[in-house]
Short mmCIF file of C-alpha atoms and ligand atoms in Angstrom, two decimals:
data_model
loop_
_atom_site.label_atom_id
_atom_site.label_comp_id
_atom_site.label_asym_id
_atom_site.label_seq_id
_atom_site.Cartn_x
_atom_site.Cartn_y
_atom_site.Cartn_z
CA UNK A 180 -6.95 5.81 12.81
CA UNK A 181 -10.40 3.92 11.44
CA UNK A 182 -12.13 4.17 8.74
CA UNK A 183 -15.32 2.35 8.41
CA UNK A 184 -16.92 1.83 4.98
CA UNK A 185 -20.62 1.07 4.98
CA UNK A 186 -21.32 -0.93 1.87
CA UNK A 187 -19.28 -3.62 0.28
CA UNK A 188 -20.40 -3.01 -3.52
CA UNK A 189 -17.74 -1.63 -6.07
CA UNK A 190 -17.67 1.48 -4.40
CA UNK A 191 -16.97 0.42 -0.66
CA UNK A 192 -13.95 -2.34 -2.02
CA UNK A 193 -12.52 0.43 -4.51
CA UNK A 194 -12.73 2.54 -1.34
CA UNK A 195 -10.60 0.20 1.24
CA UNK A 196 -8.12 -0.93 -1.83
CA UNK A 197 -7.26 2.40 -2.68
CA UNK A 198 -6.41 3.17 1.46
CA UNK A 199 -5.04 -0.09 1.77
CA UNK A 200 -2.49 0.39 -1.12
CA UNK A 201 -1.02 3.92 0.33
CA UNK A 202 -1.50 2.79 3.95
CA UNK A 203 -0.68 -0.34 5.87
CA UNK A 204 -2.07 1.33 9.28
CA UNK A 205 -5.20 2.56 8.88
CA UNK A 206 -7.78 0.22 10.56
CA UNK A 207 -10.29 -0.94 8.15
CA UNK A 208 -13.72 -2.08 9.21
CA UNK A 209 -16.63 -2.62 6.50
CA UNK A 210 -20.10 -3.23 7.15
CA UNK A 211 -22.53 -5.14 4.32
CA UNK A 212 -26.15 -6.22 4.74
CA UNK A 213 -25.60 -9.10 2.42
CA UNK A 214 -24.11 -12.26 2.97
CA UNK A 215 -21.74 -12.47 0.32
CA UNK A 216 -18.14 -11.11 -0.43
CA UNK A 217 -17.98 -8.83 -3.00
CA UNK A 218 -19.21 -9.46 -6.44
CA UNK A 219 -19.65 -8.51 -9.61
CA UNK A 220 -23.28 -6.58 -9.32
CA UNK A 221 -23.38 -6.62 -13.46
CA UNK A 222 -22.69 -10.39 -13.74
CA UNK A 223 -26.29 -11.00 -11.61
CA UNK A 224 -27.59 -10.85 -15.10
CA UNK A 225 -26.12 -14.02 -16.36
CA UNK A 226 -26.11 -15.58 -12.51
CA UNK A 227 -29.89 -15.17 -13.42
CA UNK A 228 -29.42 -16.42 -16.77
CA UNK A 229 -28.67 -20.31 -14.91
CA UNK A 230 -25.50 -20.40 -16.69
CA UNK A 231 -22.85 -19.20 -14.22
CA UNK A 232 -23.22 -20.03 -10.30
CA UNK A 233 -22.76 -17.50 -7.17
CA UNK A 234 -18.79 -18.22 -6.84
CA UNK A 235 -17.95 -17.41 -10.15
CA UNK A 236 -19.01 -13.55 -9.94
CA UNK A 237 -17.54 -13.02 -6.52
CA UNK A 238 -14.69 -10.47 -7.35
CA UNK A 239 -13.05 -10.68 -3.55
CA UNK A 240 -13.25 -13.99 -1.48
CA UNK A 241 -12.24 -14.54 2.11
CA UNK A 242 -8.35 -14.05 1.35
CA UNK A 243 -8.22 -10.96 0.24
CA UNK A 244 -10.07 -9.32 3.42
CA UNK A 245 -7.36 -11.35 5.68
CA UNK A 246 -4.52 -10.65 3.16
CA UNK A 247 -5.41 -6.63 3.47
CA UNK A 248 -6.38 -6.62 7.07
CA UNK A 249 -9.17 -5.30 6.08
CA UNK A 250 -12.46 -6.41 8.64
CA UNK A 251 -15.57 -6.90 6.80
CA UNK A 252 -18.70 -7.66 8.59
CA UNK A 253 -21.35 -9.38 6.33
CA UNK A 254 -25.23 -9.84 7.36
CA UNK A 255 -24.97 -6.55 9.11
CA UNK A 256 -27.25 -4.00 8.50
CA UNK A 257 -26.33 -0.28 9.66
CA UNK A 258 -29.45 1.34 10.98
CA UNK A 259 -28.26 4.59 11.84
CA UNK A 260 -25.19 7.27 11.93
CA UNK A 261 -24.48 9.49 15.06
CA UNK A 262 -22.49 12.30 13.56
CA UNK A 263 -21.92 13.81 16.96
CA UNK A 264 -20.82 10.94 18.64
CA UNK A 265 -18.69 9.39 15.53
CA UNK A 266 -20.51 6.21 15.60
CA UNK A 267 -22.50 4.15 14.05
CA UNK A 268 -25.28 1.79 15.07
CA UNK A 269 -26.26 -1.28 13.62
CA UNK A 270 -29.57 -3.14 13.35
CA UNK A 271 -28.81 -5.88 15.82
CA UNK A 272 -27.76 -2.92 18.22
CA UNK A 273 -23.99 -3.02 18.35
CA UNK A 274 -22.20 0.19 17.65
CA UNK A 275 -18.89 0.99 16.10
CA UNK A 276 -17.02 4.57 16.22
CA UNK A 277 -14.76 5.72 13.57
CA UNK A 278 -12.32 8.67 12.88
CA UNK A 279 -13.78 9.19 9.09
CA UNK A 280 -17.20 7.27 7.63
CA UNK A 281 -17.57 6.33 3.88
CA UNK A 282 -20.80 5.81 2.94
CA UNK A 283 -20.70 3.51 0.02
CA UNK A 284 -24.59 1.73 1.02
CA UNK A 285 -25.49 2.31 -2.55
CA UNK A 286 -29.12 2.28 -4.52
CA UNK A 287 -32.31 -0.19 -4.73
CA UNK A 288 -34.44 -0.69 -7.22
CA UNK A 289 -37.19 1.87 -8.11
CA UNK A 290 -40.24 0.65 -7.69
CA UNK A 291 -43.17 2.70 -9.41
CA UNK A 292 -46.34 3.49 -7.76
CA UNK A 293 -48.55 0.53 -9.67
CA UNK A 294 -51.33 -0.94 -7.65
CA UNK A 295 -50.53 -4.34 -7.18
CA UNK A 296 -46.71 -4.10 -7.16
CA UNK A 297 -46.55 -6.39 -3.74
CA UNK A 298 -48.22 -9.29 -5.24
CA UNK A 299 -46.81 -12.84 -5.10
CA UNK A 300 -44.98 -13.11 -8.68
CA UNK A 301 -43.97 -9.17 -8.90
CA UNK A 302 -40.14 -8.51 -8.65
CA UNK A 303 -36.93 -6.48 -9.04
CA UNK A 304 -33.46 -7.33 -9.47
CA UNK A 305 -30.40 -5.88 -7.74
CA UNK A 306 -28.78 -8.77 -5.68
CA UNK A 307 -27.92 -12.23 -5.93
CA UNK A 308 -30.87 -12.86 -3.34
CA UNK A 309 -33.14 -11.34 -5.73
CA UNK A 310 -32.00 -13.23 -8.83
CA UNK A 311 -32.52 -16.61 -6.67
CA UNK A 312 -35.80 -15.59 -5.87
CA UNK A 313 -37.12 -15.09 -9.34
CA UNK A 314 -35.25 -18.13 -10.34
CA UNK A 315 -37.16 -20.00 -7.93
CA UNK A 316 -40.73 -18.95 -9.26
CA UNK A 317 -39.87 -18.94 -12.89
CA UNK A 318 -39.82 -22.81 -12.78
CA UNK A 319 -42.49 -24.10 -15.06
CA UNK A 320 -43.73 -20.94 -15.77
CA UNK A 321 -45.18 -19.61 -19.13
CA UNK A 322 -45.11 -15.62 -19.67
CA UNK A 323 -43.12 -13.09 -18.09
CA UNK A 324 -43.36 -9.51 -18.62
CA UNK A 325 -40.46 -7.11 -17.86
CA UNK A 326 -41.23 -3.37 -17.04
CA UNK A 327 -38.82 -1.04 -18.45
CA UNK A 328 -36.74 -1.12 -21.65
CA UNK A 329 -33.53 0.30 -20.44
CA UNK A 330 -30.22 -2.20 -20.18
CA UNK A 331 -31.13 -3.89 -17.07
CA UNK A 332 -34.64 -4.66 -18.25
CA UNK A 333 -33.68 -6.10 -21.50
CA UNK A 334 -30.70 -8.34 -20.59
CA UNK A 335 -32.97 -9.72 -17.52
CA UNK A 336 -35.67 -10.38 -20.76
CA UNK A 337 -32.70 -12.46 -22.08
CA UNK A 338 -31.87 -14.40 -18.86
CA UNK A 339 -35.64 -14.93 -18.20
CA UNK A 340 -36.05 -16.49 -21.86
CA UNK A 341 -34.15 -19.50 -20.32
CA UNK A 342 -36.82 -20.41 -18.22
CA UNK A 343 -40.46 -18.87 -19.65
CA UNK A 344 -41.58 -19.33 -23.33
CA UNK A 345 -42.73 -15.83 -24.15
CA UNK A 346 -41.74 -12.53 -22.83
CA UNK A 347 -42.47 -8.99 -23.32
CA UNK A 348 -40.69 -6.03 -22.46
CA UNK A 349 -42.72 -2.90 -21.83
CA UNK A 350 -41.49 0.75 -22.04
CA UNK A 351 -43.15 3.71 -20.85
CA UNK A 352 -40.74 5.89 -22.74
CA UNK A 353 -41.61 6.01 -26.95
CA UNK A 354 -38.20 4.23 -27.98
CA UNK A 355 -35.67 1.54 -26.19
CA UNK A 356 -32.72 2.41 -24.04
CA UNK A 357 -34.08 5.89 -24.04
CA UNK A 358 -31.21 6.75 -22.01
CA UNK A 359 -28.25 5.51 -24.24
CA UNK A 360 -30.17 5.65 -27.95
CA UNK A 361 -31.76 8.21 -29.73
CA UNK A 362 -34.87 7.42 -31.64
CA UNK A 363 -33.06 6.54 -34.73
CA UNK A 364 -30.73 4.25 -33.15
CA UNK A 365 -33.08 2.70 -31.10
CA UNK A 366 -34.96 1.16 -33.71
CA UNK A 367 -32.13 -0.65 -35.44
CA UNK A 368 -31.47 -1.96 -32.17
CA UNK A 369 -35.22 -2.99 -31.66
CA UNK A 370 -35.52 -4.72 -35.06
CA UNK A 371 -32.13 -6.87 -33.58
CA UNK A 372 -33.51 -7.75 -30.29
CA UNK A 373 -37.00 -8.71 -31.33
CA UNK A 374 -35.65 -11.42 -34.02
CA UNK A 375 -34.04 -12.64 -30.73
CA UNK A 376 -37.67 -13.25 -29.55
CA UNK A 377 -38.61 -10.74 -27.14
CA UNK A 378 -41.47 -8.91 -27.72
CA UNK A 379 -41.63 -4.88 -27.27
CA UNK A 380 -44.57 -2.62 -26.10
CA UNK A 381 -43.62 0.98 -26.64
CA UNK A 382 -45.13 3.99 -25.01
CA UNK A 383 -46.81 2.19 -22.79
CA UNK A 384 -47.93 3.19 -18.67
CA UNK A 385 -48.47 0.27 -16.45
CA UNK A 386 -51.36 1.15 -14.47
CA UNK A 387 -52.15 -1.97 -12.07
CA UNK A 388 -51.69 -5.01 -11.47
CA UNK A 389 -54.16 -7.70 -10.48
CA UNK A 390 -53.86 -11.63 -9.42
CA UNK A 391 -56.30 -13.20 -11.70
CA UNK A 392 -57.04 -16.84 -10.48
CA UNK A 393 -53.44 -18.09 -10.07
CA UNK A 394 -51.82 -15.80 -12.58
CA UNK A 395 -51.29 -11.48 -12.83
CA UNK A 396 -52.89 -9.59 -15.19
CA UNK A 397 -51.40 -6.27 -16.01
CA UNK A 398 -53.74 -3.40 -16.61
CA UNK A 399 -52.15 -0.67 -18.73
CA UNK A 400 -53.32 2.86 -19.00
CA UNK A 401 -54.34 2.82 -22.68
CA UNK A 402 -56.78 0.05 -21.33
CA UNK A 403 -55.00 -3.18 -22.80
CA UNK A 404 -54.61 -6.44 -20.41
CA UNK A 405 -51.87 -8.71 -20.56
CA UNK A 406 -52.38 -12.11 -18.54
CA UNK A 407 -48.44 -13.54 -17.01
CA UNK A 408 -46.97 -15.81 -14.35
CA UNK A 409 -44.14 -13.32 -13.85
CA UNK A 410 -43.48 -9.26 -13.77
CA UNK A 411 -40.30 -8.19 -13.16
CA UNK A 412 -39.84 -4.41 -12.57
CA UNK A 413 -36.76 -2.67 -13.66
CA UNK A 414 -37.55 1.12 -14.30
CA UNK A 415 -34.57 2.53 -12.54
CA UNK A 416 -32.87 3.06 -9.08
CA UNK A 417 -33.30 5.02 -5.78
CA UNK A 418 -30.22 5.97 -3.39
CA UNK A 419 -30.26 4.01 0.00
CA UNK A 420 -30.86 7.27 1.81
CA UNK A 421 -32.15 5.95 4.88
CA UNK A 422 -29.59 5.84 7.20
CA UNK A 423 -28.73 9.22 6.47
CA UNK A 424 -32.34 11.03 7.21
CA UNK A 425 -32.06 13.07 10.29
CA UNK A 426 -28.22 13.19 10.17
CA UNK A 427 -28.21 16.62 8.81
CA UNK A 428 -25.97 15.28 5.96
CA UNK A 429 -27.41 16.94 2.84
CA UNK A 430 -28.91 14.79 0.19
CA UNK A 431 -31.04 15.47 -2.96
CA UNK A 432 -30.97 12.32 -5.28
CA UNK A 433 -28.16 11.37 -3.35
CA UNK A 434 -25.77 12.29 -0.79
CA UNK A 435 -24.58 15.60 -1.86
CA UNK A 436 -20.66 15.61 -2.19
CA UNK A 437 -17.68 17.81 -3.75
CA UNK A 438 -14.92 16.80 -5.74
CA UNK A 439 -13.12 15.24 -2.97
CA UNK A 440 -16.27 13.42 -2.32
CA UNK A 441 -16.91 14.80 1.06
CA UNK A 442 -20.29 15.28 2.21
CA UNK A 443 -21.82 18.41 4.08
CA UNK A 444 -19.99 16.46 7.68
CA UNK A 445 -16.60 16.85 8.28
CA UNK A 446 -15.30 13.75 7.95
CA UNK A 447 -17.95 11.54 6.63
CA UNK A 448 -17.60 10.91 2.69
CA UNK A 449 -20.14 9.20 -0.02
CA UNK A 450 -19.31 7.27 -3.20
CA UNK A 451 -21.19 5.39 -5.79
CA UNK A 452 -24.64 5.08 -6.56
CA UNK A 453 -25.65 6.57 -3.11
CA UNK A 454 -23.89 9.81 -4.50
CA UNK A 455 -24.76 12.89 -5.94
CA UNK A 456 -21.95 14.68 -7.43
CA UNK A 457 -22.99 17.85 -9.74
CA UNK A 458 -26.42 17.42 -9.80
CA UNK A 459 -25.77 13.78 -10.73
CA UNK A 460 -26.59 10.26 -9.42
CA UNK A 461 -23.96 8.22 -11.97
CA UNK A 462 -25.62 4.43 -11.57
CA UNK A 463 -23.07 2.71 -13.51
CA UNK A 464 -20.18 0.73 -12.07
CA UNK A 465 -17.03 2.73 -13.82
CA UNK A 466 -17.85 5.51 -12.06
CA UNK A 467 -18.99 3.82 -8.48
CA UNK A 468 -15.28 2.38 -8.79
CA UNK A 469 -14.10 5.94 -9.65
CA UNK A 470 -15.55 7.82 -6.88
CA UNK A 471 -14.83 4.79 -4.35
CA UNK A 472 -11.24 4.85 -5.19
CA UNK A 473 -11.23 8.81 -4.96
CA UNK A 474 -13.12 8.16 -1.59
CA UNK A 475 -10.79 5.95 -0.08
CA UNK A 476 -7.44 8.07 -0.84
CA UNK A 477 -9.06 11.72 0.31
CA UNK A 478 -10.35 9.92 3.65
CA UNK A 479 -7.02 8.34 4.17
CA UNK A 480 -5.15 11.74 4.20
CA UNK A 481 -4.41 12.48 0.20
CA UNK A 482 -5.95 15.08 -2.22
CA UNK A 483 -7.33 13.78 -5.41
CA UNK A 484 -9.80 15.67 -7.12
CA UNK A 485 -12.47 13.98 -8.78
CA UNK A 486 -13.88 15.78 -11.65
CA UNK A 487 -17.00 13.54 -13.02
CA UNK A 488 -16.89 10.30 -14.82
CA UNK A 489 -18.15 9.93 -18.77
CA UNK A 490 -21.32 8.15 -19.03
CA UNK A 491 -20.93 4.87 -20.85
CA UNK A 492 -22.95 1.73 -21.21
CA UNK A 493 -21.88 -1.55 -23.02
CA UNK A 494 -24.96 -4.12 -23.60
CA UNK A 495 -23.63 -7.44 -22.17
CA UNK A 496 -25.64 -10.67 -22.73
CA UNK A 497 -28.40 -10.09 -25.29
CA UNK A 498 -25.82 -11.09 -28.21
CA UNK A 499 -26.01 -7.66 -29.38
CA UNK A 500 -22.59 -5.57 -29.18
CA UNK A 501 -24.36 -2.22 -28.29
CA UNK A 502 -22.35 0.17 -26.86
CA UNK A 503 -23.48 4.38 -25.78
CA UNK A 504 -20.77 6.51 -24.81
CA UNK A 505 -20.69 10.31 -23.13
CA UNK A 506 -23.58 12.66 -24.44
CA UNK A 507 -26.12 11.53 -27.06
CA UNK A 508 -28.14 14.97 -26.96
CA UNK A 509 -28.96 16.48 -30.24
CA UNK A 510 -28.65 20.06 -29.23
CA UNK A 511 -27.44 23.18 -30.94
CA UNK A 512 -23.76 23.24 -31.63
CA UNK A 513 -23.53 19.34 -31.57
CA UNK A 514 -22.64 17.96 -34.87
CA UNK A 515 -24.37 14.58 -35.50
CA UNK A 516 -22.54 12.24 -38.44
CA UNK A 517 -24.30 8.60 -39.13
CA UNK A 518 -23.57 5.69 -40.35
CA UNK A 519 -26.32 2.89 -41.03
CA UNK A 520 -24.85 -0.72 -42.69
CA UNK A 521 -27.11 -3.91 -42.55
CA UNK A 522 -25.96 -4.88 -38.95
CA UNK A 523 -23.71 -2.17 -38.16
CA UNK A 524 -24.85 1.60 -37.01
CA UNK A 525 -22.50 4.50 -35.43
CA UNK A 526 -23.74 7.36 -34.79
CA UNK A 527 -20.89 10.12 -33.30
CA UNK A 528 -21.66 13.59 -31.69
CA UNK A 529 -19.04 16.61 -31.71
CA UNK A 530 -18.81 19.74 -30.50
CA UNK A 531 -15.92 21.76 -32.13
CA UNK A 532 -14.39 18.72 -33.96
CA UNK A 533 -14.10 17.11 -30.23
CA UNK A 534 -16.48 13.58 -29.98
CA UNK A 535 -18.68 14.21 -27.00
CA UNK A 536 -21.05 11.61 -27.65
CA UNK A 537 -21.27 7.72 -29.86
CA UNK A 538 -23.56 5.27 -30.29
CA UNK A 539 -22.21 2.11 -31.68
CA UNK A 540 -24.34 -0.82 -32.44
CA UNK A 541 -23.11 -3.97 -34.34
CA UNK A 542 -19.74 -3.41 -33.48
CA UNK A 543 -18.01 -2.32 -30.17
CA UNK A 544 -14.30 -2.52 -30.71
CA UNK A 545 -13.92 1.22 -31.01
CA UNK A 546 -15.60 1.50 -27.12
CA UNK A 547 -12.33 2.19 -24.99
CA UNK A 548 -11.09 4.65 -28.23
CA UNK A 549 -13.85 6.97 -28.27
CA UNK A 550 -13.92 7.04 -24.22
CA UNK A 551 -10.46 8.21 -24.75
CA UNK A 552 -11.03 10.83 -27.19
CA UNK A 553 -13.85 12.44 -25.32
CA UNK A 554 -11.73 12.07 -22.09
CA UNK A 555 -8.65 13.89 -23.36
CA UNK A 556 -10.98 15.99 -25.66
CA UNK A 557 -8.84 15.47 -29.27
CA UNK A 558 -9.55 17.78 -31.82
CA UNK A 559 -10.32 15.80 -34.76
CA UNK A 560 -8.87 17.02 -38.17
CA UNK A 561 -11.52 14.69 -39.98
CA UNK A 562 -14.17 13.15 -37.48
CA UNK A 563 -15.97 11.57 -40.03
CA UNK A 564 -12.95 9.10 -40.74
CA UNK A 565 -14.11 7.50 -37.09
CA UNK A 566 -16.71 5.97 -38.88
CA UNK A 567 -14.90 3.76 -40.89
CA UNK A 568 -12.52 2.64 -38.71
C1 FAD B 201 -28.48 -6.43 -11.94
C2 FAD B 201 -27.53 -5.24 -12.76
C3 FAD B 201 -26.62 -5.36 -13.84
C4 FAD B 201 -26.04 -4.45 -14.37
N1 FAD B 201 -25.30 -3.70 -14.77
C5 FAD B 201 -24.40 -2.98 -15.27
C6 FAD B 201 -23.56 -2.54 -16.06
O1 FAD B 201 -23.44 -3.63 -17.36
N2 FAD B 201 -22.52 -1.88 -16.40
C7 FAD B 201 -22.85 -0.79 -15.39
O2 FAD B 201 -22.00 0.08 -15.74
N3 FAD B 201 -23.16 -0.76 -14.28
C8 FAD B 201 -24.04 -1.94 -14.39
N4 FAD B 201 -25.09 -1.94 -12.83
C9 FAD B 201 -25.13 -0.69 -12.01
C10 FAD B 201 -23.94 -0.98 -11.44
O3 FAD B 201 -23.73 -2.29 -10.74
C11 FAD B 201 -23.78 -0.04 -9.95
O4 FAD B 201 -23.75 0.84 -10.74
C12 FAD B 201 -22.64 -0.25 -9.39
O5 FAD B 201 -22.66 -1.86 -8.41
C13 FAD B 201 -22.70 0.74 -7.81
O6 FAD B 201 -21.76 0.23 -6.86
P1 FAD B 201 -22.37 0.93 -5.45
O7 FAD B 201 -21.02 0.27 -4.67
O8 FAD B 201 -22.19 2.38 -5.44
O9 FAD B 201 -23.98 -0.10 -4.56
P2 FAD B 201 -23.72 -1.43 -4.53
O10 FAD B 201 -23.40 -2.00 -5.64
O11 FAD B 201 -25.70 -1.24 -4.85
O12 FAD B 201 -23.63 -1.87 -3.06
C14 FAD B 201 -23.46 -1.29 -2.14
C15 FAD B 201 -23.89 -2.42 -1.30
O13 FAD B 201 -24.17 -1.74 0.27
C16 FAD B 201 -25.12 -2.80 1.02
N5 FAD B 201 -26.01 -1.59 1.93
C17 FAD B 201 -26.58 -1.08 1.58
N6 FAD B 201 -27.27 -0.76 2.69
C18 FAD B 201 -26.88 -0.79 3.78
C19 FAD B 201 -26.68 -0.70 5.00
N7 FAD B 201 -27.56 -0.09 6.11
N8 FAD B 201 -26.00 -1.41 5.70
C20 FAD B 201 -24.91 -2.20 5.63
N9 FAD B 201 -24.80 -2.39 3.73
C21 FAD B 201 -25.85 -1.97 3.26
C22 FAD B 201 -25.99 -3.37 -0.29
O14 FAD B 201 -26.21 -4.15 0.08
C23 FAD B 201 -24.84 -3.29 -1.07
O15 FAD B 201 -24.32 -4.81 -0.57
C24 FAD B 201 -26.08 -3.04 -13.17
C25 FAD B 201 -26.78 -3.16 -11.88
C26 FAD B 201 -27.42 -3.97 -11.96
C27 FAD B 201 -28.34 -4.49 -10.27
#
């Protein structure tokens, strides 16, 4: 049997790894349009800071693929899938047949429809190559604006601080990290991040970018104009769906998969940032890894049910410990308990005395423990004791 995997990110490599662990004979062929062996996408942020070389963020080197008999084709972009004759067609015209196909082609940075987004000096960050372009452009520049106050935007701002003197983070929403924090936690966090020299502008919609002499001008909906050298858009992701259009493979925001990571077409699976499970495109590393692993096992004949991942994220490089775990929506039936100290903030969300979500700022030592409590749905005798541990 031959399994082709499109994409060499964490979903693709986890699929290959799980197939090979169970079966030594299946032929595994991977395609990636990037030139690097599998690397840590989250660590691209550290690479952008200039403090970590590219080799340090590579997770699987050439030997790994050789030792595990995985054929990796780098710099080769899949253009089309022919589901009837079970083959893929590459941009360079080559074709390759599969028995089973795993689509793990990930996502790209989403660029909101802002006039002038294609001007020189406007960037997004997803790959090592993107980071290289930003680093090159940032030399001897004074000011940068990051559009998007999510995790990636804030971490990118911290990395860019190594090159420019002044940095703004502009957020469309009323508070920072809207996916991870509620307004109270966000305000607590904002005070901490501003002390690190990052200027925050909230509730601000970017309308247009214009060239002005050798600089850029960002025009906001409220009429304010800020001059800058560089703009980095960090406004979310969009799944790379081009290859499944006109194939009959069903998709919404991502490729729709069932609990076996199967798409609507037999023998084709999808995993990671390109997959939509139960209406959700998770967009986080642990979910892509879990889905990739399950897709690999199922494609190789196992029967592993995937039931969803816990949404959890941690800030990495801002020097502030912050984690958001599970569901942090405050709705009817949810009990919320908060503890706030000088440099520490903890908020837990409970349903029927079971932990469903948590926000930790200043101290994240309970990150794993809280994740486990959410996963195994433990009934807590004294939930407030979690605030003092
Ligand atoms: C800078 C950054 C920091 C992040 N930090 C965190 C974090 O701290 N925590 C967290 O949980 N998540 C983080 N994420 C998100 C996380 O990295 C992703 O959820 C995860 O990498 C998704 O893995 P994937 O394998 O689905 O997709 P990807 O990593 O996008 O891999 C897909 C691969 O397929 C390739 N490909 C696409 N189309 C084709 C094609 N047609 N032919 C061949 N190859 C193709 C792509 O080039 C890419 O190499 C971060 C993301 C970024 C960009």
